[in-house]
Coordinates of C-alpha atoms (C1' of nucleotides) in Angstrom, one line a residue:
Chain A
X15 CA 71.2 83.3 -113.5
X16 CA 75.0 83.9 -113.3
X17 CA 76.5 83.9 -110.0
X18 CA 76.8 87.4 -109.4
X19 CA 73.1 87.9 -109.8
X20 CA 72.3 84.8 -107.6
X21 CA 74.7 86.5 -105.0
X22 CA 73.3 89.8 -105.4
X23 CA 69.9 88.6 -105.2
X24 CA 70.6 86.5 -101.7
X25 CA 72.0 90.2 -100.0
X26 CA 68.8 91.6 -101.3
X27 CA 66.8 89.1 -99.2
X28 CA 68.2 90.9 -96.3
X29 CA 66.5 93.5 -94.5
X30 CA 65.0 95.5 -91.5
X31 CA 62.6 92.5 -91.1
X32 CA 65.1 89.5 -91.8
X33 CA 68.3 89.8 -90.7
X34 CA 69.6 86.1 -91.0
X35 CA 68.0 83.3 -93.7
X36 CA 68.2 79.7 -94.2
X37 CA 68.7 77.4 -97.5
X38 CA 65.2 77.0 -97.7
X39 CA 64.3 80.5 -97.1
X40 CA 66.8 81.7 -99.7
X41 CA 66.3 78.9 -102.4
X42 CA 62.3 79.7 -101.8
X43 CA 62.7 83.6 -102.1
X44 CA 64.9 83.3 -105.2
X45 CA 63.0 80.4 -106.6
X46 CA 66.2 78.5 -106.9
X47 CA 66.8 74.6 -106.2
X48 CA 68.1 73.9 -103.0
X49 CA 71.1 72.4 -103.9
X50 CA 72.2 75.0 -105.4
X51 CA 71.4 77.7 -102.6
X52 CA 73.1 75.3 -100.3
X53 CA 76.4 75.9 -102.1
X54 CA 75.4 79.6 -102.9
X55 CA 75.6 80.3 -99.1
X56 CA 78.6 78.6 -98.2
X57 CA 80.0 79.4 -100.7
X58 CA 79.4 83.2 -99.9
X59 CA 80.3 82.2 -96.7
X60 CA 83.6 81.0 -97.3
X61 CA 84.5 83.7 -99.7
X62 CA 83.5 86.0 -96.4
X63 CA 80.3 87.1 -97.7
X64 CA 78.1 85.7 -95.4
X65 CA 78.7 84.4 -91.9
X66 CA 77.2 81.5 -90.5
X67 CA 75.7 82.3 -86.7
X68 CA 75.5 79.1 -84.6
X69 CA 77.1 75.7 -85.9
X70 CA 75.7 76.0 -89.4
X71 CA 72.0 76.9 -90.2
X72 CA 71.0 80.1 -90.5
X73 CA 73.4 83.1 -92.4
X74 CA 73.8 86.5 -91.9
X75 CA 76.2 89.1 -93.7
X76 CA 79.9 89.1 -92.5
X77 CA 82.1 91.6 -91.7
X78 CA 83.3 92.1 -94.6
X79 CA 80.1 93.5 -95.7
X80 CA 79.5 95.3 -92.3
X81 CA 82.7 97.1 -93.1
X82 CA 82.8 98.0 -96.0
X83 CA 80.4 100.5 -95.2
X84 CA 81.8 102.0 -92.5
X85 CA 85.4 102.4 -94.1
X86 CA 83.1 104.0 -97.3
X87 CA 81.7 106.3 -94.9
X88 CA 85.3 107.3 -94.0
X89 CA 86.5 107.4 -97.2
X90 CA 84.0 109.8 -98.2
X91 CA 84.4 113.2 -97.0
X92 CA 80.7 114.0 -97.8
X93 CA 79.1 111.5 -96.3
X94 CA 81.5 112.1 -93.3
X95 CA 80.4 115.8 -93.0
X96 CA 76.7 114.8 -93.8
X97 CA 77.2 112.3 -91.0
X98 CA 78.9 114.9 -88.3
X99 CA 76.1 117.7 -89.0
X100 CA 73.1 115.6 -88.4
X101 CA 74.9 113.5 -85.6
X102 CA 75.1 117.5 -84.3
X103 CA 71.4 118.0 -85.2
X104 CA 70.0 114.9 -83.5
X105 CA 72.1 115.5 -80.5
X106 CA 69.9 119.1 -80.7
X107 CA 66.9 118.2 -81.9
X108 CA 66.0 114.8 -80.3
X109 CA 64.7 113.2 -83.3
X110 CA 66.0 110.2 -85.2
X111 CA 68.5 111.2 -87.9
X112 CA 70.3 109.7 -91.0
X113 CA 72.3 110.0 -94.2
X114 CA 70.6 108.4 -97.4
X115 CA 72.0 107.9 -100.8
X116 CA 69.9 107.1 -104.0
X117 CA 70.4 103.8 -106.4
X118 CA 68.1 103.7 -108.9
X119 CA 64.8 104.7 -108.3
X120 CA 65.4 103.4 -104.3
X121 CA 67.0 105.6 -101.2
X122 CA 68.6 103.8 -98.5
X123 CA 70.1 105.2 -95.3
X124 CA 74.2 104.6 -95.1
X125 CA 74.2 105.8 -91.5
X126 CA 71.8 106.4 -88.6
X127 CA 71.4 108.4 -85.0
X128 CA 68.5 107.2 -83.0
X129 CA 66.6 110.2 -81.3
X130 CA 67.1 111.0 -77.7
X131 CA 63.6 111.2 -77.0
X132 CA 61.4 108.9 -75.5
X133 CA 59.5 108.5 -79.1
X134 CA 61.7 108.5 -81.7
X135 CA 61.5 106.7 -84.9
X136 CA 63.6 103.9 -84.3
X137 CA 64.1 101.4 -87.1
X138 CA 65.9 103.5 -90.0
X139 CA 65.6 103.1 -93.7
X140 CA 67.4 99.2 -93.7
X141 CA 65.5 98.3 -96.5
X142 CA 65.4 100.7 -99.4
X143 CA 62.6 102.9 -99.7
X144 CA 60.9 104.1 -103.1
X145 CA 62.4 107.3 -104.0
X146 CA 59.1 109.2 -105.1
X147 CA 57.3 108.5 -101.4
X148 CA 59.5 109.4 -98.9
X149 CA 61.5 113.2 -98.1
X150 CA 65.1 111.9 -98.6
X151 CA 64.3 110.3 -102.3
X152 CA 62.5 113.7 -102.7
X153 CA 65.4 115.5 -101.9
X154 CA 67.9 113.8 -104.2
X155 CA 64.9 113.7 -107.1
X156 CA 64.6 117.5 -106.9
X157 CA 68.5 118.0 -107.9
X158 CA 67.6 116.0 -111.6
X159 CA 65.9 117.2 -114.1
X160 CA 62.1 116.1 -114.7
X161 CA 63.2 114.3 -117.8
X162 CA 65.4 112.7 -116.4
X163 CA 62.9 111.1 -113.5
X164 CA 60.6 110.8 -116.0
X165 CA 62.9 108.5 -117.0
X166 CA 63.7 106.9 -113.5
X167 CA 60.1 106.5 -113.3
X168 CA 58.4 105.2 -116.3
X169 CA 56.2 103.0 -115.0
X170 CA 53.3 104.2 -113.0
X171 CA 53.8 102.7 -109.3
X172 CA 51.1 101.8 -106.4
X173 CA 50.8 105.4 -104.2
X174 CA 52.1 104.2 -100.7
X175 CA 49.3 106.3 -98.9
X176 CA 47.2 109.1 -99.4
X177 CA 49.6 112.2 -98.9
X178 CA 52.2 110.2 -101.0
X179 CA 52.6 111.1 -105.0
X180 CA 50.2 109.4 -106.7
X181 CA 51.7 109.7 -109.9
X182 CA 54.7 111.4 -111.8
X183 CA 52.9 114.4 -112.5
X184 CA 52.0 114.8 -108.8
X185 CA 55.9 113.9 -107.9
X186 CA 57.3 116.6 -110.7
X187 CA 54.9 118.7 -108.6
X188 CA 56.4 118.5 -105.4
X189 CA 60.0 118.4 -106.8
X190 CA 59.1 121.8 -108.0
X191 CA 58.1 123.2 -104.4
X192 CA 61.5 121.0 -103.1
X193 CA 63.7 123.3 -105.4
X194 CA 62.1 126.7 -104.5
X195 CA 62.3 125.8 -100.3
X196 CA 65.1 124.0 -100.9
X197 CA 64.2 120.9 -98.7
X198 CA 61.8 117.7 -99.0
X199 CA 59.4 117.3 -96.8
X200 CA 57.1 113.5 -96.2
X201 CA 54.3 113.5 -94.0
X202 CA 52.5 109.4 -93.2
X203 CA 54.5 108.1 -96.2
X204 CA 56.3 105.2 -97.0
X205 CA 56.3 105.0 -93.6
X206 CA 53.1 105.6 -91.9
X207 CA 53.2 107.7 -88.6
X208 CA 56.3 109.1 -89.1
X209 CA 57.2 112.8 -90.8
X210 CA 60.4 113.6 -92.5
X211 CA 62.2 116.8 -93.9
X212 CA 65.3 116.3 -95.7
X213 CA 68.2 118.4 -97.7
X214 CA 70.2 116.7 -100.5
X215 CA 73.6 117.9 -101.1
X216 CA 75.9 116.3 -103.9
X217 CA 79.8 116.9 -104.0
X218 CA 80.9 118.2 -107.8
X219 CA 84.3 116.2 -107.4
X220 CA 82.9 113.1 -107.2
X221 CA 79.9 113.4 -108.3
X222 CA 78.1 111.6 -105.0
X223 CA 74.8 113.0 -103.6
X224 CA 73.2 112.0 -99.8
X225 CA 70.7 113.5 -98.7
X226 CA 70.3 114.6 -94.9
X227 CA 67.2 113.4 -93.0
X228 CA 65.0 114.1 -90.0
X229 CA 62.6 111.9 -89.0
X230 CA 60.2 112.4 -86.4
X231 CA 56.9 110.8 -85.0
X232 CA 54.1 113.0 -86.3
X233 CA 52.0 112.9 -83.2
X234 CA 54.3 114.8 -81.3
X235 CA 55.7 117.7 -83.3
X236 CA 54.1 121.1 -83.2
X237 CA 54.2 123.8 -85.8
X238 CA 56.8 125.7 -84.2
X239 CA 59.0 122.6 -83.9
X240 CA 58.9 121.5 -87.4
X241 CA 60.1 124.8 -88.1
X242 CA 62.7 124.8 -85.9
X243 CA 64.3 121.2 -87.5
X244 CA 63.6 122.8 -91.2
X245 CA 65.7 125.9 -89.9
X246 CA 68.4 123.7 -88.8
X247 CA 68.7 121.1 -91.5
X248 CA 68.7 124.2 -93.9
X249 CA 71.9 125.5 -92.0
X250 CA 73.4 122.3 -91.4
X251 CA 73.0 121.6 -95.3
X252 CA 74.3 124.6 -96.4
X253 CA 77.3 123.7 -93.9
X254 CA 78.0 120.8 -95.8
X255 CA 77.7 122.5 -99.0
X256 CA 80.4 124.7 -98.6
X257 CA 82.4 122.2 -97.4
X258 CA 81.9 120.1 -100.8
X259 CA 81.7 122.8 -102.6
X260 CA 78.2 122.2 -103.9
X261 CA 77.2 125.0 -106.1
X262 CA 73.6 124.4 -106.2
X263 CA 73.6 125.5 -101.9
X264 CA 75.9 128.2 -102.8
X265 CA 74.3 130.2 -105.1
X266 CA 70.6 129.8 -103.0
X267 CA 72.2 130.8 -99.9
X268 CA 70.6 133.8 -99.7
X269 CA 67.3 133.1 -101.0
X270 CA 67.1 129.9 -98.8
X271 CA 67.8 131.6 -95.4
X272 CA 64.3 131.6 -94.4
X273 CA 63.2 135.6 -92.4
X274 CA 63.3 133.7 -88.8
Chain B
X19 CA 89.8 81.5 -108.4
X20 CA 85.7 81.5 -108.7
X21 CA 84.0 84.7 -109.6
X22 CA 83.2 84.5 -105.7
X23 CA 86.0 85.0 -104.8
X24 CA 87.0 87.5 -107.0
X25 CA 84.2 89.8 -106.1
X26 CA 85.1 89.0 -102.8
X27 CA 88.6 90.4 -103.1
X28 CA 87.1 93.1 -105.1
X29 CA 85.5 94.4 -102.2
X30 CA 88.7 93.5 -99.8
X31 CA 90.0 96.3 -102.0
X32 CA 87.5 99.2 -100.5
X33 CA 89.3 100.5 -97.3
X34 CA 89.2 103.8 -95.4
X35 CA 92.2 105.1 -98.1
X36 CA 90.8 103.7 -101.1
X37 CA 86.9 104.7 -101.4
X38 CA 86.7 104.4 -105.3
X39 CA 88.9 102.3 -108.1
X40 CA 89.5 101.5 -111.6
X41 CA 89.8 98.3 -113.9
X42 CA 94.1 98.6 -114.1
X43 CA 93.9 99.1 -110.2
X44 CA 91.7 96.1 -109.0
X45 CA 93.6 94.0 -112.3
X46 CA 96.7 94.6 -110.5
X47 CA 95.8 94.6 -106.8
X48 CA 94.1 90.7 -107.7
X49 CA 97.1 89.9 -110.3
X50 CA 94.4 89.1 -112.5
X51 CA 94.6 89.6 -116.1
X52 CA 92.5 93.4 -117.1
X53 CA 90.4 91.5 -119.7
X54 CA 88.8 89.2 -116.6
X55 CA 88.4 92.3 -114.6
X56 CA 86.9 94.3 -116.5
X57 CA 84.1 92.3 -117.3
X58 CA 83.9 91.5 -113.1
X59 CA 83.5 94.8 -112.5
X60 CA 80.7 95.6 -115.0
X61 CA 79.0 92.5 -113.8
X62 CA 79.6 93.4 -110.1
X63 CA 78.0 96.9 -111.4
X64 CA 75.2 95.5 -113.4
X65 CA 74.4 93.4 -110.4
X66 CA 73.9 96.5 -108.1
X67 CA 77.0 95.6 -106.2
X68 CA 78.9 98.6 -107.3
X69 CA 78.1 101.7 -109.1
X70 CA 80.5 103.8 -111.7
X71 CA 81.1 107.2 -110.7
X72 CA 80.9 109.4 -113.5
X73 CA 80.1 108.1 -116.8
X74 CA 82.1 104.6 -117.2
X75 CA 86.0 104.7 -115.2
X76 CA 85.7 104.3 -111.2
X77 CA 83.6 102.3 -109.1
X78 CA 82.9 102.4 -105.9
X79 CA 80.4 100.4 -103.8
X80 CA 76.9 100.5 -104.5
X81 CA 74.0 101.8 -102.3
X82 CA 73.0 97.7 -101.4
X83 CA 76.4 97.2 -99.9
X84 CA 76.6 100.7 -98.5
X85 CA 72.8 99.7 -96.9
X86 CA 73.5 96.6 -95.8
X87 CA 76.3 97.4 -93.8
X88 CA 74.0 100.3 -92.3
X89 CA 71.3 98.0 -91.1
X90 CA 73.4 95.0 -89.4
X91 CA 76.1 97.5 -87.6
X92 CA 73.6 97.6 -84.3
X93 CA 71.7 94.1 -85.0
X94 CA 74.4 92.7 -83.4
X95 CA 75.8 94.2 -80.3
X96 CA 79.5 95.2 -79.4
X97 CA 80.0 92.9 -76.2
X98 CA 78.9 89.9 -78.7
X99 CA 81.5 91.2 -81.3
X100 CA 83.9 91.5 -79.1
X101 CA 83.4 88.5 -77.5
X102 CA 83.5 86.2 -80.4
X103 CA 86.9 87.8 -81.2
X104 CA 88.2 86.9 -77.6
X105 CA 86.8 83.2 -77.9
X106 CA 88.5 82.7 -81.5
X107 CA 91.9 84.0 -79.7
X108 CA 91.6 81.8 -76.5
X109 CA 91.3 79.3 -78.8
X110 CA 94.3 80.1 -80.4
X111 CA 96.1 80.9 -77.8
X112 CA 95.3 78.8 -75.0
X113 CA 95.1 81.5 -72.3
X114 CA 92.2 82.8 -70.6
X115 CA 90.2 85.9 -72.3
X116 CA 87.5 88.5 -71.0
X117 CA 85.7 91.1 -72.3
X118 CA 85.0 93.9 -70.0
X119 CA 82.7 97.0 -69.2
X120 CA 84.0 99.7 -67.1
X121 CA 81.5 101.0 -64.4
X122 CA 83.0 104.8 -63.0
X123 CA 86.7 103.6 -61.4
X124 CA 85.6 99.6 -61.6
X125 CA 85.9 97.3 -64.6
X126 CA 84.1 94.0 -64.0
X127 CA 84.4 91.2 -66.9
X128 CA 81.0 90.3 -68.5
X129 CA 82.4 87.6 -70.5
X130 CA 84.9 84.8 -69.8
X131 CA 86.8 81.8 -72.2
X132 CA 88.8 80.1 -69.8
X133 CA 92.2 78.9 -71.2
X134 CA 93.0 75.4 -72.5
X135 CA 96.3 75.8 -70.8
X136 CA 96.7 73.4 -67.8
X137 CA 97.9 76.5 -66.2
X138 CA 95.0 79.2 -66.7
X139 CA 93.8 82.3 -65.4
X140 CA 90.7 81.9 -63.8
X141 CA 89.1 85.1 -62.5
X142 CA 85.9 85.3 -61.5
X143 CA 83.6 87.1 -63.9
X144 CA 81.9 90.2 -61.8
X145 CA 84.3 91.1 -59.6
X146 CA 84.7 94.7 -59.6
X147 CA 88.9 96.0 -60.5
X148 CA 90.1 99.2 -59.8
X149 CA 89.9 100.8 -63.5
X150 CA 93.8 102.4 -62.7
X151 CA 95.3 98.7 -61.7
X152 CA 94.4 96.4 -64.5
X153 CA 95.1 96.4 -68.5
X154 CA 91.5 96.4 -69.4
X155 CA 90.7 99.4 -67.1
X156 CA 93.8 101.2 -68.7
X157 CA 92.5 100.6 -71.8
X158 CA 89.4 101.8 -71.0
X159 CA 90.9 105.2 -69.4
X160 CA 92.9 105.7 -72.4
X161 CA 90.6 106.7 -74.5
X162 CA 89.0 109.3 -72.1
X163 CA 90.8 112.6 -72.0
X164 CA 93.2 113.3 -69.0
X165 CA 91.0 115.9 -67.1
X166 CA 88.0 113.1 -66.9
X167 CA 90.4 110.7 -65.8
X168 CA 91.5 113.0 -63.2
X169 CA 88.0 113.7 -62.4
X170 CA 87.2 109.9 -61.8
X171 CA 90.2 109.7 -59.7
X172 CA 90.0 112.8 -57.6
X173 CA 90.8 110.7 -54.3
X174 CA 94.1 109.1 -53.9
X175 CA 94.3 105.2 -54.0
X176 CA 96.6 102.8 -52.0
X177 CA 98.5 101.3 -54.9
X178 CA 97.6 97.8 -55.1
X179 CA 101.6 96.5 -55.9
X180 CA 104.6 97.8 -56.8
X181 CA 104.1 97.7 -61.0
X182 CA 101.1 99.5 -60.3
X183 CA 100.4 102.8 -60.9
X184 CA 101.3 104.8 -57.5
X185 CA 99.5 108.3 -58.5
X186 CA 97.1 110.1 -60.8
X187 CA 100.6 111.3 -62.5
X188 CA 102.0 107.7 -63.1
X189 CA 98.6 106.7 -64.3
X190 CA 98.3 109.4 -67.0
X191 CA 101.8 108.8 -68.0
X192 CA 100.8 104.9 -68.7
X193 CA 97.7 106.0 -70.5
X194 CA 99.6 108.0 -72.6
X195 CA 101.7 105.2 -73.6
X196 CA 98.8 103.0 -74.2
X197 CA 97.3 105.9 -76.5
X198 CA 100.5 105.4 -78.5
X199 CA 100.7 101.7 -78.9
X200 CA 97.0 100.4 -79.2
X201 CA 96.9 98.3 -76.1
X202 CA 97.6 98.6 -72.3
X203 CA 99.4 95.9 -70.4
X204 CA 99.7 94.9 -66.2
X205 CA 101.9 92.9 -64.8
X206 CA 101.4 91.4 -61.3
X207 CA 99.0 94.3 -60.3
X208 CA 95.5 94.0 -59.3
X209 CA 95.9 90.2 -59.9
X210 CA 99.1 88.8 -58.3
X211 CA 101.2 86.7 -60.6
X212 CA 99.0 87.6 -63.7
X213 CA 99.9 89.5 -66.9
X214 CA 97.1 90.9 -69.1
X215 CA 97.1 92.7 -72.2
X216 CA 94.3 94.3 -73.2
X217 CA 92.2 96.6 -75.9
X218 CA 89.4 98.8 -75.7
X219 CA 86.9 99.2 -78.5
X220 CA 84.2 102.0 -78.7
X221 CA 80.4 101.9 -81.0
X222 CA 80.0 105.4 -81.6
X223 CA 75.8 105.2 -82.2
X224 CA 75.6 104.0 -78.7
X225 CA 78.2 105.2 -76.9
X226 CA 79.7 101.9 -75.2
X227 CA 83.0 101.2 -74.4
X228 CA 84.5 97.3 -74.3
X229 CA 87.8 95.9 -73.2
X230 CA 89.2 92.9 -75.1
X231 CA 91.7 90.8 -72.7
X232 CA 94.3 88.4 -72.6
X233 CA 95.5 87.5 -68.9
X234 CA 98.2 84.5 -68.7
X235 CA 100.6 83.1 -65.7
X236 CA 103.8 85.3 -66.0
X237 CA 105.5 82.6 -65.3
X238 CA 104.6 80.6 -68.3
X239 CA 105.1 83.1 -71.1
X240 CA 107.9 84.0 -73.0
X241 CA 108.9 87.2 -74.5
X242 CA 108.1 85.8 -77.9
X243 CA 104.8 84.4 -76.8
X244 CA 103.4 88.1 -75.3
X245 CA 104.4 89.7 -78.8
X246 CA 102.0 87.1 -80.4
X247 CA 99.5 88.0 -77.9
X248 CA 100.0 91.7 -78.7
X249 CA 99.8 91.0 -82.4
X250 CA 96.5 89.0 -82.5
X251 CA 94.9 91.2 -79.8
X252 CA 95.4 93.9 -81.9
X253 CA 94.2 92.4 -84.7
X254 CA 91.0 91.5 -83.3
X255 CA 90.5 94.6 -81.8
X256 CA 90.7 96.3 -85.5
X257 CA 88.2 93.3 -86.5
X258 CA 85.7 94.5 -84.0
X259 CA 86.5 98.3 -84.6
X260 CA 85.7 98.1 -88.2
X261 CA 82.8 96.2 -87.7
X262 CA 80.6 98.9 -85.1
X263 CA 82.7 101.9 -87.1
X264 CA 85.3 102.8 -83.8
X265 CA 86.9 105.7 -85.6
X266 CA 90.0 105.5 -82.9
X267 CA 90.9 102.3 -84.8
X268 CA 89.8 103.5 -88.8
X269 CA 92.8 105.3 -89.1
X270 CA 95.0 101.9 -89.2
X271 CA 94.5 99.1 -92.3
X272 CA 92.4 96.9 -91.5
X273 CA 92.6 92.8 -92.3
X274 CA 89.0 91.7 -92.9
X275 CA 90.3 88.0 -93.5
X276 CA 87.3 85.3 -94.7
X277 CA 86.8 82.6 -92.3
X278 CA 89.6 80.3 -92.7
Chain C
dC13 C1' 61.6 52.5 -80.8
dC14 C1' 60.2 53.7 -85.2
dG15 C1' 58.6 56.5 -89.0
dA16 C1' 56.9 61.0 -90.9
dG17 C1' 58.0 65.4 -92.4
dG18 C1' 61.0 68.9 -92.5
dT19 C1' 65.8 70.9 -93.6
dG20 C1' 70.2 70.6 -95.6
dT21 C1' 73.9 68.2 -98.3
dT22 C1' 76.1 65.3 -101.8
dC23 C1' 76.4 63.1 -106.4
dC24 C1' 76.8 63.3 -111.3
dA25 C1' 76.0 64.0 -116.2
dC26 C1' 75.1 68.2 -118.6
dT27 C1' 75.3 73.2 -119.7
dT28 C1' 76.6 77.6 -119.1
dT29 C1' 80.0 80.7 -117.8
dA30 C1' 84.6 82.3 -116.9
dT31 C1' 89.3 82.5 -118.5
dG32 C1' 93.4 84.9 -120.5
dG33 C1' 96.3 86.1 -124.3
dA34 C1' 96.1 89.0 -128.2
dA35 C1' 94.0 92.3 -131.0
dC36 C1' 91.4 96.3 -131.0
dT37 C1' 89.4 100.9 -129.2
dT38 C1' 89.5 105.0 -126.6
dG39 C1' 91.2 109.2 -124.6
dA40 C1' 94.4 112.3 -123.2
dA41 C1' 99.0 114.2 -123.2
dT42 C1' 102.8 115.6 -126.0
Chain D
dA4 C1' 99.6 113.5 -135.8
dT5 C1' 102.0 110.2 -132.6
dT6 C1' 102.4 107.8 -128.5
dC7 C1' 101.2 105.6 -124.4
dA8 C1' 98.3 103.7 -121.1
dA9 C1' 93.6 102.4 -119.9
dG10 C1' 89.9 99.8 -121.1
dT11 C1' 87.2 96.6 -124.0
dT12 C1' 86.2 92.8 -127.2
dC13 C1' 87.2 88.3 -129.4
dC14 C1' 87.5 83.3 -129.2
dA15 C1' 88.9 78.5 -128.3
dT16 C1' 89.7 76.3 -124.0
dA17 C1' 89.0 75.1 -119.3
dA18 C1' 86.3 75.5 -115.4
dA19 C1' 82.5 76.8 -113.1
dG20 C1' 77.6 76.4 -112.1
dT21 C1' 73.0 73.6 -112.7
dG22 C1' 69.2 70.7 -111.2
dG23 C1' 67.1 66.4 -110.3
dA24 C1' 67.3 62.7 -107.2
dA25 C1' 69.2 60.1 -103.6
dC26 C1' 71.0 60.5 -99.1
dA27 C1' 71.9 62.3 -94.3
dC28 C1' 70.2 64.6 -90.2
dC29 C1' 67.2 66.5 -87.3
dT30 C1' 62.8 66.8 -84.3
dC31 C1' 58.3 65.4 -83.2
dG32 C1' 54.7 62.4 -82.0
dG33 C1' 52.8 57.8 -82.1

DNA sequence: CCGAGGTGTTCCACTTTATGGAACTTGAAT
DNA sequence: ATTCAAGTTCCATAAAGTGGAACACCTCGG
């Protein structure tokens, strides 16, 4: 295990759930000796990696981390216009919003609006979600080919539920339907209660792809409403599209505008 | 230098102006030699800490970083933030600190690091200032557009000394100079004999505002001394900015030093 | 007041990994 | 085809990381 992994591994720990850790924690979730997690930390720590919160005891992830994604999202002109249309959206809709990006076979969000409503899905994607059982992942998916997530997903996986893929010939399935509507859709996923319909958009000149998310509590959204959100998200998508000039939007604009 | 730190000051290299870089670039931005960076960089990549962009040339920051600095951004709140910058400058500086909230024409401190000087500032913490007669207020107002500002001044005020603000028209005039240089400043105002300088920092996600403050005895502080103030303040400010994403302070480099 | 059980750190011989100069490959422009 | 810069690989040397065990430091409860 070369240092980079170990330190790698250690930001991985973090999550949603666990937002600080401790040797012991650490050397027991990477099955490492102690001694050397103890000088993995602070090490990490004094290289600004990690921040220490009281005296000494328990780490968390440091501003330079916490930074670095926000001068990213700055630096990236889609992620920025991703960012400003569904900011616009949630301030509209009410729902929880956010901007996800894919690594690997994983989405996880890179920025987040909480809803305005009283319900609203509140903790975001902080730990990265399997691509195949959620709407953003969907999204992205839908823009490869089905060799290549074949590819992404040779090995068979657990379903997450009962409306989730079951398997890849289920998920090239539903990719299918994704590229004819042109959006992604989850319903009690990955995670349970909550419904989802997202739109991926990828910029040519740098060859980045997010995807643009609403989230919603199921309970609570009529037919009419989801229709509403998938009419926006389409427009707001297609917004960003031109922007970037994505020519996948560009070329379905017409056949995506849905009659109302 | 251990391959900590080097990763370390790979990711120093990521700013709001420089999203995306190549082997010669980092090589020469670390003074490291291109045979030692070039294998960091695939090992930073192979270790999910960055990604390549198209097949093998850029890299840019992978989706772990990008979603780590996602989920902590709200975990920890912007008053804390803030006020963990002010205590590291009181310490540094020996003069009192606050960090403030403004509440419609009133800023009240919520946070207070009395000075190690022998001669400190010691202002009670809760007690409502007029927003127009104090440097945190100022700050505060400065980022608000001038017809809100006039709106929350509609009524003429009694000015509280003769470096104070006299009118609405003086007081946009300051706020415009305060827009210009980063930080507002009083002097013998709302608090007699006390100078303050201070800086305002927004979260966007949640919509708060917080002043970060200096106050000192004008009598005790030299010309040379206030520019230090200025400079650290400022500093910290941009710390703080960059960690909740304040877009008003993206625009200018930002020093995300390790804990020294 | 003392000891048990937990966490975290330090020590040290040993092993793996990183280092950097030079040679080599690649790719694109001329 | 030639050139130039970017990027990678090679290899002996130097510098890290490694892990077991001993040690330090807590907090409880007897």
């Amino acid at each position: 295990m070369t240092t980079l992994a170990s330190t790698a591994a250690v930001l991985r720990c973090f999550s949603a759930t666990r937002s600080s850790i401790t040797v012991t924690e650490a050397a027991s979730l990477l099955a490492l000796p102690k001694s050397n997690t103890s000088r993995l930390l602070r090490a990490m720590r004094d290289a600004g990696l990690l921040e220490t919160i009281g005296e000494s005891k328990r780490y968390r992830p440091g501003a330079l981390l916490l930074g670095l994604g926000q001068s990213f999202r700055s630096a990236s002109s889609l992620v920025n216009r991703a960012d400003a249309v569904v900011a616009r959206l949630v301030a509209a809709i009410g729902h929880t919003g956010y901007v996800s990006i894919r690594d690997g076979n994983a989405v996880s969000g890179v920025t987040y609006h909480p809803g305005s409503n009283a319900l609203h899905v509140a903790t975001p994607v902080g730990r990265p979600l399997p691509a195949h059982s959620c709407a953003t992942g969907r999204s992205m998916l839908a823009r490869m080919t089905d060799d290549q997530v074949r590819a992404l997903f040779a090995e068979p996986w657990a379903p997450v539920s009962r409306t989730a893929p079951q398997d890849i010939a289920e998920l090239l399935d539903r990719l299918r339907k994704v590229r004819a509507v042109g959006y992604a859709e989850s319903h009690d996923e990955a995670n349970r209660g909550v419904g989802a319909i997202a739109c991926a958009v990828g910029a040519p000149e740098t060859g980045e792809t997010v995807s643009l998310c609403i989230a919603y509590p199921i309970a609570t959204v009529t037919a009419a409403e989801r229709k509403d959100i998938i009419r926006r998200l389409l427009a707001g998508a297609r917004d960003v599209a031109a922007l970037v000039g994505d020519a996948a939007w560009a070329s379905q604009a017409t056949a995506l505008a849905p009659a109302a």
